[in-house]
XYZ file of N, CA and C in Angstrom:
282
model
N -18.493 -18.084 -19.074
C -17.792 -17.215 -18.144
C -16.381 -16.982 -18.691
N -15.973 -15.748 -18.751
C -14.651 -15.476 -19.301
C -13.553 -15.661 -18.255
N -12.329 -15.689 -18.724
C -11.170 -15.944 -17.869
C -11.025 -14.939 -16.739
N -11.332 -13.675 -17.006
C -11.170 -12.631 -15.998
C -12.153 -12.817 -14.842
N -13.372 -13.197 -15.165
C -14.363 -13.429 -14.107
C -13.982 -14.644 -13.274
N -13.468 -15.665 -13.915
C -13.024 -16.856 -13.186
C -11.872 -16.490 -12.262
N -10.924 -15.704 -12.769
C -9.789 -15.265 -11.953
C -10.270 -14.413 -10.779
N -11.259 -13.555 -10.997
C -11.792 -12.707 -9.934
C -12.474 -13.554 -8.860
N -13.221 -14.550 -9.278
C -13.881 -15.449 -8.324
C -12.842 -16.219 -7.518
N -11.797 -16.688 -8.199
C -10.730 -17.405 -7.503
C -10.066 -16.494 -6.473
N -9.812 -15.252 -6.834
C -9.220 -14.290 -5.906
C -10.134 -14.062 -4.706
N -11.430 -13.929 -4.950
C -12.388 -13.760 -3.853
C -12.354 -14.960 -2.907
N -12.240 -16.148 -3.463
C -12.177 -17.351 -2.631
C -10.920 -17.377 -1.773
N -9.811 -16.910 -2.319
C -8.565 -16.844 -1.543
C -8.722 -15.861 -0.393
N -9.344 -14.718 -0.662
C -9.567 -13.715 0.382
C -10.464 -14.292 1.479
N -11.511 -14.988 1.084
C -12.419 -15.595 2.058
C -11.698 -16.664 2.868
N -10.912 -17.493 2.195
C -10.154 -18.544 2.878
C -9.217 -17.935 3.920
N -8.527 -16.857 3.556
C -7.618 -16.189 4.490
C -8.382 -15.600 5.669
N -9.541 -15.018 5.403
C -10.343 -14.428 6.471
C -10.833 -15.505 7.437
N -11.260 -16.636 6.903
C -11.717 -17.735 7.752
C -10.562 -18.242 8.607
N -9.383 -18.355 8.021
C -8.213 -18.814 8.780
C -7.881 -17.841 9.913
N -7.952 -16.526 9.644
C -7.704 -15.532 10.691
C -8.753 -15.612 11.785
N -10.013 -15.755 11.393
C -11.082 -15.866 12.377
C -10.901 -17.107 13.247
N -10.553 -18.208 12.607
C -10.330 -19.446 13.358
C -9.171 -19.286 14.336
N -8.113 -18.648 13.875
C -6.960 -18.417 14.730
C -7.311 -17.501 15.902
N -8.043 -16.429 15.627
C -8.451 -15.502 16.684
C -9.396 -16.177 17.674
N -10.306 -17.005 17.175
C -11.216 -17.721 18.058
C -10.449 -18.687 18.951
N -9.515 -19.431 18.374
C -8.688 -20.341 19.165
C -7.922 -19.575 20.239
N -7.366 -18.429 19.851
C -6.606 -17.621 20.808
C -7.509 -17.111 21.928
N -8.725 -16.687 21.584
C -9.662 -16.236 22.616
C -10.025 -17.377 23.565
N -10.288 -18.547 22.992
C -10.658 -19.697 23.810
C -9.523 -20.132 24.721
N -8.300 -20.021 24.250
C -7.135 -20.403 25.051
C -6.717 -19.301 26.013
N -7.287 -18.119 25.851
C -6.963 -17.007 26.732
C -5.727 -16.229 26.316
N -5.158 -16.532 25.140
C -3.953 -15.814 24.720
C -4.267 -14.536 23.943
N -5.523 -14.340 23.571
C -5.937 -13.087 22.933
C -6.844 -12.362 23.912
N -6.375 -11.247 24.402
C -7.143 -10.471 25.366
C -8.031 -9.473 24.640
N -8.933 -8.885 25.377
C -9.798 -7.844 24.809
C -8.943 -6.690 24.296
N -7.875 -6.364 25.031
C -6.998 -5.273 24.607
C -6.356 -5.588 23.252
N -5.891 -6.827 23.081
C -5.294 -7.213 21.793
C -6.355 -7.255 20.700
N -7.557 -7.701 21.064
C -8.640 -7.758 20.079
C -8.982 -6.363 19.577
N -8.830 -5.340 20.453
C -9.110 -3.960 20.052
C -8.139 -3.473 18.990
N -6.974 -4.121 18.893
C -5.976 -3.720 17.909
C -6.241 -4.319 16.530
N -7.200 -5.241 16.422
C -7.518 -5.837 15.130
C -8.086 -4.745 14.218
N -7.711 -4.743 12.952
C -8.216 -3.700 12.052
C -9.725 -3.809 11.869
N -10.379 -2.663 11.866
C -11.826 -2.622 11.701
C -12.238 -2.450 10.243
N -11.294 -1.995 9.416
C -11.586 -1.804 7.999
C -10.517 -2.472 7.148
N -10.947 -2.947 5.993
C -10.020 -3.540 5.030
C -9.387 -2.425 4.212
N -8.411 -2.799 3.395
C -7.724 -1.800 2.564
C -8.663 -1.094 1.596
N -9.778 -1.750 1.247
C -10.730 -1.129 0.321
C -11.784 -0.287 1.043
N -11.648 -0.169 2.386
C -12.558 0.665 3.163
C -13.749 -0.070 3.747
N -13.946 -1.317 3.342
C -15.067 -2.088 3.879
C -14.717 -2.603 5.267
N -15.733 -2.834 6.078
C -15.514 -3.321 7.436
C -15.004 -4.756 7.426
N -14.081 -5.035 8.337
C -13.629 -6.405 8.556
C -14.651 -7.084 9.468
N -14.454 -8.367 9.737
C -15.333 -9.056 10.677
C -15.247 -8.417 12.054
N -14.057 -7.982 12.438
C -13.891 -7.286 13.715
C -14.643 -5.953 13.681
N -14.628 -5.268 12.553
C -15.351 -4.009 12.402
C -16.851 -4.210 12.493
N -17.342 -5.269 11.878
C -18.776 -5.575 11.947
C -19.172 -5.892 13.384
N -18.333 -6.661 14.068
C -18.611 -6.977 15.476
C -18.622 -5.713 16.325
N -17.710 -4.791 16.047
C -17.647 -3.530 16.791
C -18.879 -2.673 16.501
N -19.307 -2.624 15.252
C -20.510 -1.874 14.886
C -21.726 -2.480 15.580
N -21.817 -3.809 15.570
C -22.933 -4.474 16.250
C -22.930 -4.151 17.744
N -21.758 -4.142 18.345
C -21.649 -3.808 19.769
C -22.098 -2.373 20.018
N -21.766 -1.472 19.085
C -22.200 -0.077 19.218
C -23.723 0.010 19.157
N -24.331 -0.723 18.224
C -25.796 -0.724 18.155
C -26.394 -1.358 19.411
N -25.768 -2.422 19.917
C -26.225 -3.046 21.165
C -26.219 -2.038 22.306
N -25.241 -1.133 22.282
C -25.096 -0.132 23.341
C -26.003 1.078 23.138
N -26.766 1.087 22.042
C -27.722 2.169 21.826
C -27.272 3.259 20.877
N -26.163 3.056 20.174
C -25.685 4.065 19.222
C -26.671 4.210 18.065
N -26.755 5.414 17.545
C -27.612 5.684 16.386
C -26.833 5.420 15.100
N -27.551 5.427 13.997
C -26.915 5.262 12.683
C -25.858 6.341 12.473
N -26.194 7.576 12.831
C -25.250 8.691 12.680
C -24.033 8.513 13.579
N -24.263 8.089 14.820
C -23.154 7.845 15.746
C -22.177 6.822 15.165
N -22.725 5.719 14.669
C -21.891 4.641 14.127
C -21.150 5.118 12.885
N -21.828 5.857 12.020
C -21.172 6.357 10.807
C -19.966 7.221 11.167
N -20.140 8.108 12.112
C -19.045 8.992 12.525
C -17.930 8.214 13.234
N -18.313 7.349 14.162
C -17.329 6.628 14.960
C -16.463 5.704 14.120
N -17.046 5.068 13.109
C -16.314 4.079 12.327
C -15.884 4.587 10.955
N -16.194 5.830 10.655
C -15.765 6.407 9.385
C -16.403 5.753 8.177
N -17.700 5.443 8.297
C -18.434 4.855 7.181
C -19.573 5.794 6.812
N -20.164 5.584 5.661
C -21.264 6.444 5.230
C -22.511 6.148 6.057
N -23.405 7.101 6.074
C -24.671 6.914 6.790
C -25.462 5.760 6.183
N -25.411 5.614 4.864
C -26.143 4.513 4.237
C -25.529 3.158 4.607
N -24.199 3.081 4.707
C -23.550 1.837 5.135
C -23.922 1.532 6.580
N -23.941 2.552 7.405
C -24.324 2.382 8.804
C -25.775 1.923 8.911
N -26.637 2.518 8.127
C -28.047 2.140 8.123
C -28.211 0.686 7.672
N -27.468 0.298 6.662
C -27.510 -1.085 6.179
C -27.055 -2.053 7.273
N -25.952 -1.710 7.942
C -25.454 -2.559 9.031
C -26.491 -2.653 10.142
N -27.222 -1.540 10.418
C -28.242 -1.551 11.470
C -29.387 -2.482 11.097
N -29.794 -2.463 9.839
C -30.866 -3.362 9.392
C -30.443 -4.820 9.574
N -29.207 -5.120 9.225
C -28.687 -6.482 9.408
C -28.647 -6.816 10.892
N -28.179 -5.856 11.697
C -28.094 -6.046 13.149
C -29.478 -6.327 13.740
N -30.485 -5.559 13.314
C -31.843 -5.724 13.835
C -32.440 -7.083 13.476
N -32.017 -7.653 12.366
C -32.608 -8.912 11.903
C -31.964 -10.149 12.534
N -30.936 -9.940 13.359
C -30.266 -11.100 13.985
C -31.147 -11.743 15.011
């Protein structure tokens, strides 16, 4: 494995570690009642690279729970139809 791939993996681990820390913090806040649904709605749904955040995935899942179609979700969340379809397949398998 070359140095660049190792550095990329290390960077990915840092991103994951930060995401887990944010999720843990948000969960603690929800459990303590200091994070309201209104504040949770302000959490970003997409990352800087355009991919859905954990909050975005939860919102997409909620949309599918409510009966939204693949096209509805793609339009509402600004993702491609294929990304929406992929998320729906994951949602259906839960």
